């Protein structure tokens, strides 16, 4: 085995894996609490990217401010989905399947809306000065470092928020025992809004990180949402650490697979890894068995 | 106004703390409760007995505002709760302890107790409340860092009462507190409930299938059958009753 290549693939795997971990935590924090299969998670991802591009092109804002506009817009988009779509449906005792279908509908319709509003062409977010660093046989870009640092920081912050704060504990309470949560006076609507806000903020950051190096396109949110749910289920629903670990492992496995397979086979490896893990541990890597 | 003397000696010449009038409720197209009325007075222990599926838990959920009323009204402390949320109900001074999973199993005892005070706007006396509750349940004091799910059924039941007490409720709604615990622990748990009511002037509304456990401590008893109240009598009358099956 070429050790230099292995080291490079490992570093690349960690970089991709940290972004997947961010996506996994963003999806996991919402799904574990609400049990809503939030496919419309693609909306804040794409909204953040398009809003940043719009702020940069139309308002002439610098990269930092444009990203801030994108972050706010993406988070608001996620909150709007909870407020205008999920909340009324939950209030009318809609089944989770019905809510999922609405979520699916939003995720399918939204790219068309983006296309109508911004056109079908890919959009660039200008201003990010990327450069590469050579560390022996390993090449690392500024974007790679930024992705790892930002994703790692946000994952840690959310885990600490949920574990250590009163509001975070209300999320755990609602996730693990909704009836008791209501009995102690935890408001379900507030908790749902909180988790949608946190999850949408995280996925918006993922969308912005992607757009710094790639391009914004109407369907850009669909593939990351699939990755997000694979990471969350692989790691174990209900465990934010599990979702982060699941994402990191997905990144590493898909990167290492390049040692043996063509890059095109990446998705096969990712779904294969999920299949094998869930076959052996249906509750996911760090998830708890149902009682 | 009700005038009544329970065997505890509590003379109930008071306005009811809780008054449910003509409550009708259900799930979807199924109507579970029909025209149910009941009262609980300050310091009173009231039992609701009934068979499985009689609507006892549904009634508690209606009183606590976890389930909307289709008809009727719930008045607590002189104020209508009919349009209030369960959060407001907790703040008004009512607690609810479900029959199954009455604790947060994944959290520590300390975190469970902290959540018991979650709805309070003023948390400045949290430490005082905690000390008060740990004095009632000393077994919890040394185990605050333990994960609650590892406790025995009886200890979990104690913890569930402790969680409810953290909000210093005026009325505790208890759904089948005897469920899943041994007969010896049932007796101890019900003694604790009785002592809480007697010692703190707190009202308790218990839903149960365990007739002897409830009648042993109740000032008043209702029997619910197929969603309707079919009997109301004093605790003394209930204790003297030999046959219950015809009521169930």
Short mmCIF file of C-alpha atoms in Angstrom, two decimals:
data_model
loop_
_atom_site.label_atom_id
_atom_site.label_comp_id
_atom_site.label_asym_id
_atom_site.label_seq_id
_atom_site.Cartn_x
_atom_site.Cartn_y
_atom_site.Cartn_z
CA UNK A 1 0.00 0.00 0.00
CA UNK A 2 1.18 3.50 -0.83
CA UNK A 3 1.41 5.06 2.66
CA UNK A 4 1.61 8.59 1.24
CA UNK A 5 -1.62 8.05 -0.66
CA UNK A 6 -3.23 6.48 2.41
CA UNK A 7 -2.26 9.49 4.54
CA UNK A 8 -3.64 11.89 1.93
CA UNK A 9 -6.92 9.94 1.67
CA UNK A 10 -7.19 9.87 5.47
CA UNK A 11 -6.79 13.62 5.73
CA UNK A 12 -9.26 14.13 2.89
CA UNK A 13 -11.61 11.70 4.60
CA UNK A 14 -11.44 13.68 7.84
CA UNK A 15 -12.15 16.91 5.95
CA UNK A 16 -15.15 15.44 4.10
CA UNK A 17 -16.17 13.52 7.21
CA UNK A 18 -16.32 16.63 9.37
CA UNK A 19 -18.71 18.23 6.87
CA UNK A 20 -20.77 15.03 6.84
CA UNK A 21 -20.68 15.09 10.65
CA UNK A 22 -22.06 18.63 10.61
CA UNK A 23 -24.81 17.51 8.24
CA UNK A 24 -25.54 14.45 10.39
CA UNK A 25 -25.83 16.47 13.59
CA UNK A 26 -28.00 19.07 11.82
CA UNK A 27 -30.44 16.38 10.70
CA UNK A 28 -30.18 14.28 13.87
CA UNK A 29 -31.05 17.09 16.26
CA UNK A 30 -34.29 17.68 14.37
CA UNK A 31 -35.30 14.09 13.64
CA UNK A 32 -34.52 12.71 17.10
CA UNK A 33 -36.79 15.25 18.78
CA UNK A 34 -39.62 15.76 16.31
CA UNK A 35 -39.53 12.31 14.58
CA UNK A 36 -40.23 14.28 11.39
CA UNK A 37 -38.27 12.96 8.43
CA UNK A 38 -37.25 16.46 7.45
CA UNK A 39 -36.34 16.11 3.77
CA UNK A 40 -37.02 19.85 3.43
CA UNK A 41 -33.71 20.24 5.26
CA UNK A 42 -32.41 20.85 1.72
CA UNK A 43 -34.20 24.21 1.74
CA UNK A 44 -32.04 26.02 4.35
CA UNK A 45 -28.91 24.51 2.78
CA UNK A 46 -29.70 26.01 -0.62
CA UNK A 47 -31.28 29.18 0.80
CA UNK A 48 -28.09 30.02 2.70
CA UNK A 49 -25.99 29.62 -0.43
CA UNK A 50 -28.31 31.62 -2.69
CA UNK A 51 -28.85 34.36 -0.10
CA UNK A 52 -25.08 34.76 0.30
CA UNK A 53 -24.62 34.95 -3.47
CA UNK A 54 -27.48 37.46 -3.70
CA UNK A 55 -26.05 39.60 -0.89
CA UNK A 56 -22.65 39.54 -2.57
CA UNK A 57 -23.90 40.30 -6.10
CA UNK A 58 -26.83 42.64 -5.42
CA UNK A 59 -25.84 44.34 -2.19
CA UNK A 60 -22.11 44.31 -2.87
CA UNK A 61 -21.36 42.90 0.57
CA UNK A 62 -18.00 41.38 1.38
CA UNK A 63 -17.66 37.64 1.82
CA UNK A 64 -18.07 37.64 5.61
CA UNK A 65 -21.23 39.75 5.62
CA UNK A 66 -22.66 37.87 2.65
CA UNK A 67 -22.17 34.59 4.55
CA UNK A 68 -23.86 36.12 7.58
CA UNK A 69 -26.85 37.06 5.42
CA UNK A 70 -26.86 33.51 4.07
CA UNK A 71 -26.71 32.03 7.58
CA UNK A 72 -29.64 34.14 8.78
CA UNK A 73 -31.69 33.47 5.65
CA UNK A 74 -31.09 29.70 5.85
CA UNK A 75 -32.02 29.56 9.53
CA UNK A 76 -35.15 31.63 8.95
CA UNK A 77 -36.11 29.33 6.05
CA UNK A 78 -35.91 26.31 8.37
CA UNK A 79 -37.93 28.06 11.07
CA UNK A 80 -40.53 29.07 8.48
CA UNK A 81 -40.99 25.43 7.45
CA UNK A 82 -41.64 24.50 11.09
CA UNK A 83 -43.94 27.46 11.69
CA UNK A 84 -46.01 27.38 8.51
CA UNK A 85 -45.95 23.69 7.55
CA UNK A 86 -45.12 21.30 10.39
CA UNK A 87 -46.71 23.12 13.31
CA UNK A 88 -50.22 23.37 11.82
CA UNK A 89 -50.03 19.73 10.75
CA UNK A 90 -48.85 18.49 14.16
CA UNK A 91 -51.59 20.60 15.74
CA UNK A 92 -54.16 18.78 13.62
CA UNK A 93 -52.70 15.38 14.60
CA UNK A 94 -51.37 14.67 11.09
CA UNK A 95 -49.47 11.39 10.87
CA UNK A 96 -45.69 11.43 10.50
CA UNK A 97 -46.12 9.94 7.02
CA UNK A 98 -48.32 12.85 5.96
CA UNK A 99 -45.82 15.35 7.35
CA UNK A 100 -43.02 13.51 5.55
CA UNK A 101 -44.94 13.80 2.26
CA UNK A 102 -45.32 17.54 2.79
CA UNK A 103 -41.60 17.76 3.56
CA UNK A 104 -40.84 15.81 0.40
CA UNK A 105 -43.10 18.15 -1.57
CA UNK A 106 -41.28 21.21 -0.23
CA UNK A 107 -37.88 19.72 -1.05
CA UNK A 108 -39.01 18.95 -4.62
CA UNK A 109 -40.76 22.29 -5.22
CA UNK A 110 -38.05 24.51 -3.73
CA UNK A 111 -35.39 23.95 -6.45
CA UNK A 112 -38.01 24.99 -9.01
CA UNK A 113 -38.68 28.18 -7.07
CA UNK A 114 -34.94 28.90 -6.98
CA UNK A 115 -34.77 28.31 -10.72
CA UNK A 116 -37.65 30.72 -11.32
CA UNK A 117 -36.11 33.35 -9.03
CA UNK A 118 -32.42 33.04 -9.90
CA UNK A 119 -32.33 31.15 -13.18
CA UNK A 120 -30.99 27.67 -13.91
CA UNK A 121 -27.31 28.65 -14.03
CA UNK A 122 -24.84 27.81 -11.30
CA UNK A 123 -23.85 30.72 -9.06
CA UNK A 124 -20.46 31.55 -7.65
CA UNK A 125 -19.82 33.16 -4.30
CA UNK A 126 -16.76 35.29 -4.97
CA UNK A 127 -14.15 36.47 -2.53
CA UNK A 128 -12.76 33.32 -0.95
CA UNK A 129 -9.00 33.15 -1.40
CA UNK A 130 -8.18 29.49 -1.32
CA UNK A 131 -4.62 28.28 -1.21
CA UNK A 132 -2.94 24.98 -0.55
CA UNK A 133 -0.33 23.86 1.96
CA UNK A 134 2.09 20.99 1.49
CA UNK A 135 2.85 18.91 4.56
CA UNK A 136 5.17 16.19 3.32
CA UNK A 137 3.08 14.04 1.01
CA UNK A 138 -0.15 15.60 2.20
CA UNK A 139 -1.81 18.52 0.50
CA UNK A 140 -4.28 20.58 2.50
CA UNK A 141 -6.23 23.64 1.41
CA UNK A 142 -7.34 26.66 3.41
CA UNK A 143 -10.92 25.58 2.68
CA UNK A 144 -10.19 22.14 4.15
CA UNK A 145 -8.89 23.68 7.37
CA UNK A 146 -11.84 26.08 7.55
CA UNK A 147 -14.31 23.19 7.04
CA UNK A 148 -12.77 21.08 9.80
CA UNK A 149 -12.44 23.94 12.30
CA UNK A 150 -15.91 25.42 11.72
CA UNK A 151 -17.67 22.03 11.66
CA UNK A 152 -15.81 20.80 14.73
CA UNK A 153 -16.51 23.98 16.66
CA UNK A 154 -20.23 23.99 15.83
CA UNK A 155 -20.70 20.29 16.61
CA UNK A 156 -18.98 20.74 19.98
CA UNK A 157 -21.03 23.85 20.73
CA UNK A 158 -24.32 22.10 19.98
CA UNK A 159 -23.38 19.00 22.00
CA UNK A 160 -22.44 21.20 24.97
CA UNK A 161 -25.61 23.28 24.57
CA UNK A 162 -27.81 20.17 24.64
CA UNK A 163 -25.87 18.52 27.50
CA UNK A 164 -25.22 21.47 29.77
CA UNK A 165 -27.95 24.08 29.42
CA UNK A 166 -31.53 24.21 30.67
CA UNK A 167 -32.89 24.72 27.16
CA UNK A 168 -30.72 21.92 25.85
CA UNK A 169 -32.04 19.60 28.53
CA UNK A 170 -35.58 20.42 27.45
CA UNK A 171 -34.63 19.06 24.02
CA UNK A 172 -33.40 15.81 25.60
CA UNK A 173 -36.53 15.62 27.73
CA UNK A 174 -38.84 16.08 24.73
CA UNK A 175 -36.81 13.57 22.70
CA UNK A 176 -36.76 10.83 25.32
CA UNK A 177 -40.16 11.24 26.98
CA UNK A 178 -42.61 13.70 25.38
CA UNK A 179 -45.42 12.98 27.88
CA UNK A 180 -43.20 13.66 30.89
CA UNK A 181 -41.78 16.70 29.14
CA UNK A 182 -45.31 18.09 28.85
CA UNK A 183 -45.97 17.10 32.46
CA UNK A 184 -43.11 19.28 33.72
CA UNK A 185 -44.25 22.17 31.57
CA UNK A 186 -41.92 21.95 28.59
CA UNK A 187 -43.63 23.54 25.61
CA UNK A 188 -43.45 21.24 22.58
CA UNK A 189 -43.83 24.09 20.09
CA UNK A 190 -40.90 25.99 21.58
CA UNK A 191 -38.68 22.90 21.55
CA UNK A 192 -39.58 22.08 17.95
CA UNK A 193 -38.78 25.66 16.95
CA UNK A 194 -35.49 25.45 18.85
CA UNK A 195 -34.34 22.22 17.18
CA UNK A 196 -35.42 23.41 13.74
CA UNK A 197 -33.48 26.62 14.39
CA UNK A 198 -30.33 24.77 15.49
CA UNK A 199 -30.52 22.19 12.70
CA UNK A 200 -31.21 24.80 10.03
CA UNK A 201 -28.36 26.98 11.26
CA UNK A 202 -25.94 24.04 11.07
CA UNK A 203 -27.06 22.93 7.61
CA UNK A 204 -26.85 26.55 6.42
CA UNK A 205 -23.20 26.63 7.49
CA UNK A 206 -22.65 23.38 5.56
CA UNK A 207 -24.26 24.97 2.50
CA UNK A 208 -22.05 28.04 2.80
CA UNK A 209 -18.88 25.95 3.24
CA UNK A 210 -19.78 24.03 0.11
CA UNK A 211 -20.47 27.19 -1.91
CA UNK A 212 -17.18 28.83 -0.89
CA UNK A 213 -15.39 26.26 -3.00
CA UNK A 214 -18.17 25.01 -5.28
CA UNK A 215 -21.20 26.63 -6.84
CA UNK A 216 -24.79 27.21 -5.80
CA UNK A 217 -27.34 25.36 -7.90
CA UNK A 218 -31.10 24.83 -7.46
CA UNK A 219 -30.81 21.13 -6.55
CA UNK A 220 -27.70 21.54 -4.40
CA UNK A 221 -29.48 20.60 -1.15
CA UNK A 222 -30.79 17.17 -2.12
CA UNK A 223 -27.59 15.07 -1.97
CA UNK A 224 -26.36 16.59 1.34
CA UNK A 225 -29.70 15.76 3.00
CA UNK A 226 -29.28 12.12 1.98
CA UNK A 227 -25.78 12.20 3.46
CA UNK A 228 -27.14 13.84 6.59
CA UNK A 229 -29.70 11.17 7.26
CA UNK A 230 -27.24 8.34 6.51
CA UNK A 231 -24.78 9.87 9.00
CA UNK A 232 -27.50 10.35 11.63
CA UNK A 233 -28.87 6.81 11.32
CA UNK A 234 -25.42 5.25 11.05
CA UNK A 235 -24.32 6.95 14.24
CA UNK A 236 -27.56 6.28 16.08
CA UNK A 237 -30.67 8.42 16.19
CA UNK A 238 -30.90 10.28 19.45
CA UNK A 239 -27.15 10.61 19.85
CA UNK A 240 -25.58 13.80 18.55
CA UNK A 241 -22.13 12.33 19.18
CA UNK A 242 -23.27 9.29 17.19
CA UNK A 243 -24.40 11.45 14.26
CA UNK A 244 -21.03 13.22 14.29
CA UNK A 245 -19.16 9.91 14.45
CA UNK A 246 -21.36 8.50 11.68
CA UNK A 247 -20.54 11.44 9.44
CA UNK A 248 -16.84 11.23 10.15
CA UNK A 249 -16.75 7.49 9.42
CA UNK A 250 -18.71 8.00 6.20
CA UNK A 251 -16.13 10.53 5.06
CA UNK A 252 -13.23 8.26 5.91
CA UNK A 253 -14.78 5.15 4.34
CA UNK A 254 -15.71 6.94 1.13
CA UNK A 255 -12.22 8.46 0.94
CA UNK A 256 -10.40 5.20 1.68
CA UNK A 257 -12.51 3.40 -0.90
CA UNK A 258 -10.53 5.31 -3.52
CA UNK A 259 -7.63 2.97 -2.68
CA UNK A 260 -9.53 0.09 -4.22
CA UNK A 261 -12.36 1.51 -6.31
CA UNK A 262 -12.94 4.25 -8.84
CA UNK A 263 -14.18 7.52 -7.33
CA UNK A 264 -17.55 7.01 -9.06
CA UNK A 265 -18.27 4.17 -6.65
CA UNK A 266 -18.25 6.52 -3.64
CA UNK A 267 -22.06 6.49 -3.13
CA UNK A 268 -22.10 2.68 -3.31
CA UNK A 269 -19.51 2.54 -0.54
CA UNK A 270 -21.43 5.06 1.58
CA UNK A 271 -24.75 3.21 1.33
CA UNK A 272 -22.94 -0.11 1.69
CA UNK A 273 -21.35 1.07 4.95
CA UNK A 274 -24.76 2.12 6.28
CA UNK A 275 -26.27 -1.22 5.26
CA UNK A 276 -23.55 -3.27 6.99
CA UNK A 277 -23.56 -1.22 10.21
CA UNK A 278 -27.35 -1.18 10.52
CA UNK A 279 -27.48 -4.92 9.82
CA UNK A 280 -25.17 -5.56 12.78
CA UNK A 281 -26.40 -2.70 15.02
CA UNK A 282 -29.91 -1.61 13.98
CA UNK A 283 -29.80 1.16 16.58
CA UNK A 284 -26.69 2.66 14.95
CA UNK A 285 -23.17 2.98 16.33
CA UNK A 286 -23.96 4.98 19.49
CA UNK A 287 -27.74 4.65 19.54
CA UNK A 288 -29.58 2.88 22.33
CA UNK A 289 -31.62 -0.22 21.80
CA UNK A 290 -35.38 0.34 21.89
CA UNK A 291 -36.88 -0.65 25.24
CA UNK B 1 -69.78 24.81 48.17
CA UNK B 2 -69.43 21.31 49.58
CA UNK B 3 -69.69 20.36 53.19
CA UNK B 4 -68.16 17.02 53.88
CA UNK B 5 -65.98 15.35 56.47
CA UNK B 6 -63.40 12.83 55.31
CA UNK B 7 -61.97 10.38 57.79
CA UNK B 8 -58.81 12.44 57.86
CA UNK B 9 -60.80 15.04 59.71
CA UNK B 10 -60.51 17.52 56.87
CA UNK B 11 -63.69 19.54 56.91
CA UNK B 12 -64.41 20.52 53.32
CA UNK B 13 -66.34 23.73 53.73
CA UNK B 14 -64.34 25.25 50.95
CA UNK B 15 -64.58 26.18 47.32
CA UNK B 16 -63.21 23.33 45.23
CA UNK B 17 -59.61 23.70 44.09
CA UNK B 18 -60.44 21.77 40.95
CA UNK B 19 -63.88 21.53 39.40
CA UNK B 20 -64.50 19.69 36.16
CA UNK B 21 -68.02 20.12 34.79
CA UNK B 22 -69.69 18.04 32.11
CA UNK B 23 -66.42 17.07 30.42
CA UNK B 24 -66.67 15.24 27.13
CA UNK B 25 -63.49 14.19 25.33
CA UNK B 26 -61.95 11.54 23.11
CA UNK B 27 -59.49 10.69 20.37
CA UNK B 28 -60.41 11.15 16.72
CA UNK B 29 -63.89 9.78 16.15
CA UNK B 30 -63.86 7.84 19.42
CA UNK B 31 -65.56 9.50 22.35
CA UNK B 32 -64.00 8.30 25.61
CA UNK B 33 -65.53 10.57 28.28
CA UNK B 34 -69.19 11.59 28.44
CA UNK B 35 -70.48 14.35 30.70
CA UNK B 36 -67.95 13.74 33.49
CA UNK B 37 -67.98 16.06 36.49
CA UNK B 38 -65.80 15.96 39.60
CA UNK B 39 -64.38 18.17 42.31
CA UNK B 40 -61.22 18.15 44.39
CA UNK B 41 -61.01 20.35 47.49
CA UNK B 42 -57.91 21.82 49.12
CA UNK B 43 -56.03 19.18 51.12
CA UNK B 44 -58.23 16.37 49.84
CA UNK B 45 -57.10 13.00 48.50
CA UNK B 46 -59.54 11.88 45.82
CA UNK B 47 -59.44 8.53 44.06
CA UNK B 48 -60.87 7.66 40.68
CA UNK B 49 -61.38 3.94 40.29
CA UNK B 50 -62.36 2.07 37.18
CA UNK B 51 -61.63 -0.82 34.91
CA UNK B 52 -59.09 -0.85 32.11
CA UNK B 53 -60.26 1.46 29.35
CA UNK B 54 -62.83 3.24 31.50
CA UNK B 55 -61.31 6.61 30.55
CA UNK B 56 -59.35 7.33 33.73
CA UNK B 57 -56.10 8.37 32.03
CA UNK B 58 -58.03 10.33 29.39
CA UNK B 59 -59.74 12.23 32.20
CA UNK B 60 -56.40 13.15 33.81
CA UNK B 61 -55.04 14.27 30.45
CA UNK B 62 -58.09 16.50 29.99
CA UNK B 63 -57.71 18.00 33.44
CA UNK B 64 -54.02 18.70 32.80
CA UNK B 65 -54.78 20.11 29.34
CA UNK B 66 -52.84 17.49 27.43
CA UNK B 67 -56.06 16.63 25.61
CA UNK B 68 -58.62 19.19 24.43
CA UNK B 69 -62.12 19.17 25.83
CA UNK B 70 -64.93 18.66 23.36
CA UNK B 71 -67.45 19.94 25.85
CA UNK B 72 -67.46 21.08 29.44
CA UNK B 73 -65.12 23.15 31.54
CA UNK B 74 -62.20 22.72 33.94
CA UNK B 75 -61.78 25.35 36.65
CA UNK B 76 -58.65 25.31 38.80
CA UNK B 77 -58.10 27.74 41.65
CA UNK B 78 -61.07 29.77 40.48
CA UNK B 79 -59.75 30.16 36.93
CA UNK B 80 -60.89 28.35 33.83
CA UNK B 81 -58.20 26.13 32.30
CA UNK B 82 -60.27 25.22 29.29
CA UNK B 83 -58.23 27.30 26.86
CA UNK B 84 -54.87 27.05 28.60
CA UNK B 85 -51.86 24.93 27.68
CA UNK B 86 -50.26 22.31 29.92
CA UNK B 87 -47.38 24.76 30.54
CA UNK B 88 -49.83 27.28 32.01
CA UNK B 89 -51.47 24.48 33.98
CA UNK B 90 -48.11 23.65 35.63
CA UNK B 91 -47.56 27.31 36.43
CA UNK B 92 -51.05 27.52 37.91
CA UNK B 93 -50.02 24.82 40.42
CA UNK B 94 -51.03 21.46 38.99
CA UNK B 95 -48.68 18.52 38.39
CA UNK B 96 -49.22 15.35 36.39
CA UNK B 97 -47.37 12.09 36.86
CA UNK B 98 -48.05 9.57 34.08
CA UNK B 99 -48.46 5.87 34.82
CA UNK B 100 -45.79 4.66 32.44
CA UNK B 101 -42.34 6.22 32.05
CA UNK B 102 -42.93 8.77 34.82
CA UNK B 103 -39.25 9.81 34.81
CA UNK B 104 -36.56 10.75 32.31
CA UNK B 105 -34.68 7.45 32.24
CA UNK B 106 -31.62 8.70 30.32
CA UNK B 107 -30.95 11.61 32.65
CA UNK B 108 -29.48 11.70 36.13
CA UNK B 109 -31.61 12.03 39.24
CA UNK B 110 -30.38 15.62 39.65
CA UNK B 111 -31.30 16.48 36.06
CA UNK B 112 -34.74 14.90 36.54
CA UNK B 113 -35.34 17.05 39.60
CA UNK B 114 -34.12 20.13 37.78
CA UNK B 115 -36.63 19.44 35.00
CA UNK B 116 -39.34 19.23 37.63
CA UNK B 117 -38.83 22.95 38.18
CA UNK B 118 -38.51 23.74 34.47
CA UNK B 119 -41.75 25.70 34.12
CA UNK B 120 -41.03 28.05 37.03
CA UNK B 121 -40.46 31.66 36.06
CA UNK B 122 -38.66 32.47 39.29
CA UNK B 123 -35.93 29.91 39.93
CA UNK B 124 -34.16 31.80 42.70
CA UNK B 125 -35.38 29.33 45.34
CA UNK B 126 -34.45 26.23 43.37
CA UNK B 127 -31.92 25.06 45.98
CA UNK B 128 -34.49 25.43 48.73
CA UNK B 129 -37.02 23.41 46.75
CA UNK B 130 -34.43 20.73 46.05
CA UNK B 131 -33.49 20.43 49.73
CA UNK B 132 -37.15 20.21 50.65
CA UNK B 133 -37.78 17.38 48.17
CA UNK B 134 -34.61 15.50 49.16
CA UNK B 135 -35.72 15.69 52.78
CA UNK B 136 -38.93 13.88 51.81
CA UNK B 137 -37.05 11.35 49.67
CA UNK B 138 -33.63 10.99 51.32
CA UNK B 139 -32.80 7.96 49.17
CA UNK B 140 -32.42 10.35 46.22
CA UNK B 141 -30.04 12.71 48.00
CA UNK B 142 -26.92 10.56 47.62
CA UNK B 143 -27.80 9.40 44.14
CA UNK B 144 -28.21 12.65 42.28
CA UNK B 145 -25.49 11.75 39.79
CA UNK B 146 -26.96 8.31 39.06
CA UNK B 147 -28.82 7.63 35.83
CA UNK B 148 -32.49 7.41 36.76
CA UNK B 149 -33.24 4.51 34.41
CA UNK B 150 -31.09 2.20 36.54
CA UNK B 151 -33.35 2.63 39.58
CA UNK B 152 -35.80 -0.05 40.74
CA UNK B 153 -39.51 0.41 40.02
CA UNK B 154 -40.16 1.69 43.54
CA UNK B 155 -37.29 4.16 43.44
CA UNK B 156 -38.44 5.40 40.03
CA UNK B 157 -41.89 5.95 41.51
CA UNK B 158 -40.37 7.96 44.37
CA UNK B 159 -38.39 9.98 41.88
CA UNK B 160 -41.55 10.65 39.85
CA UNK B 161 -43.23 12.08 42.95
CA UNK B 162 -40.11 14.12 43.72
CA UNK B 163 -40.13 15.56 40.17
CA UNK B 164 -43.75 16.63 40.63
CA UNK B 165 -43.01 18.18 44.02
CA UNK B 166 -40.22 20.38 42.63
CA UNK B 167 -42.91 22.69 41.21
CA UNK B 168 -44.64 22.84 44.64
CA UNK B 169 -48.03 21.94 43.17
CA UNK B 170 -51.31 22.65 44.89
CA UNK B 171 -52.79 19.61 43.17
CA UNK B 172 -51.00 16.42 42.12
CA UNK B 173 -52.58 14.28 39.43
CA UNK B 174 -51.24 10.73 39.75
CA UNK B 175 -51.95 8.13 37.10
CA UNK B 176 -51.77 4.61 38.55
CA UNK B 177 -48.86 5.14 40.94
CA UNK B 178 -49.03 1.45 41.91
CA UNK B 179 -48.17 0.29 38.39
CA UNK B 180 -45.04 -1.83 38.15
CA UNK B 181 -44.10 -1.87 41.83
CA UNK B 182 -44.30 -4.58 44.47
CA UNK B 183 -47.20 -4.64 47.01
CA UNK B 184 -44.89 -3.60 49.87
CA UNK B 185 -43.67 -0.60 47.89
CA UNK B 186 -47.25 0.26 46.87
CA UNK B 187 -48.17 0.58 50.52
CA UNK B 188 -45.15 2.79 51.23
CA UNK B 189 -45.79 4.95 48.16
CA UNK B 190 -49.41 5.54 49.09
CA UNK B 191 -48.42 6.37 52.68
CA UNK B 192 -46.04 8.98 51.29
CA UNK B 193 -48.83 10.40 49.11
CA UNK B 194 -51.16 10.57 52.11
CA UNK B 195 -48.47 12.26 54.23
CA UNK B 196 -47.83 14.83 51.51
CA UNK B 197 -51.50 15.73 51.45
CA UNK B 198 -51.90 15.80 55.23
CA UNK B 199 -48.62 17.52 56.00
CA UNK B 200 -48.60 20.12 53.24
CA UNK B 201 -52.27 20.71 52.64
CA UNK B 202 -51.76 19.57 49.09
CA UNK B 203 -54.60 18.02 47.10
CA UNK B 204 -54.12 14.73 45.30
CA UNK B 205 -56.20 13.15 42.57
CA UNK B 206 -55.25 9.50 42.02
CA UNK B 207 -56.42 7.33 39.17
CA UNK B 208 -56.09 3.64 40.05
CA UNK B 209 -57.22 0.09 39.49
CA UNK B 210 -55.79 -0.94 42.85
CA UNK B 211 -58.92 -0.45 44.97
CA UNK B 212 -57.50 -1.24 48.45
CA UNK B 213 -54.51 1.05 47.97
CA UNK B 214 -56.66 4.04 47.02
CA UNK B 215 -59.49 3.54 49.48
CA UNK B 216 -56.93 3.24 52.30
CA UNK B 217 -55.94 6.88 51.90
CA UNK B 218 -58.78 8.58 49.99
CA UNK B 219 -61.12 11.17 51.47
CA UNK B 220 -63.46 10.68 48.55
CA UNK B 221 -63.78 8.19 45.71
CA UNK B 222 -65.32 8.29 42.26
CA UNK B 223 -65.92 5.29 40.03
CA UNK B 224 -65.65 5.74 36.28
CA UNK B 225 -67.22 3.15 33.98
CA UNK B 226 -67.19 3.33 30.18
CA UNK B 227 -66.40 7.03 30.27
CA UNK B 228 -69.12 8.06 32.74
CA UNK B 229 -69.06 8.63 36.49
CA UNK B 230 -71.24 6.00 38.13
CA UNK B 231 -70.44 6.56 41.80
CA UNK B 232 -69.20 9.18 44.22
CA UNK B 233 -68.80 8.38 47.89
CA UNK B 234 -66.64 9.24 50.89
CA UNK B 235 -63.48 7.36 51.69
CA UNK B 236 -65.17 5.89 54.74
CA UNK B 237 -68.04 4.52 52.66
CA UNK B 238 -65.59 3.15 50.13
CA UNK B 239 -63.60 1.35 52.81
CA UNK B 240 -66.77 -0.29 54.10
CA UNK B 241 -67.85 -1.42 50.66
CA UNK B 242 -67.27 -5.14 50.24
CA UNK B 243 -68.24 -5.62 46.61
CA UNK B 244 -66.77 -3.54 43.82
CA UNK B 245 -67.16 -5.78 40.82
CA UNK B 246 -70.73 -4.68 40.10
CA UNK B 247 -69.44 -1.13 39.68
CA UNK B 248 -66.62 -2.00 37.25
#
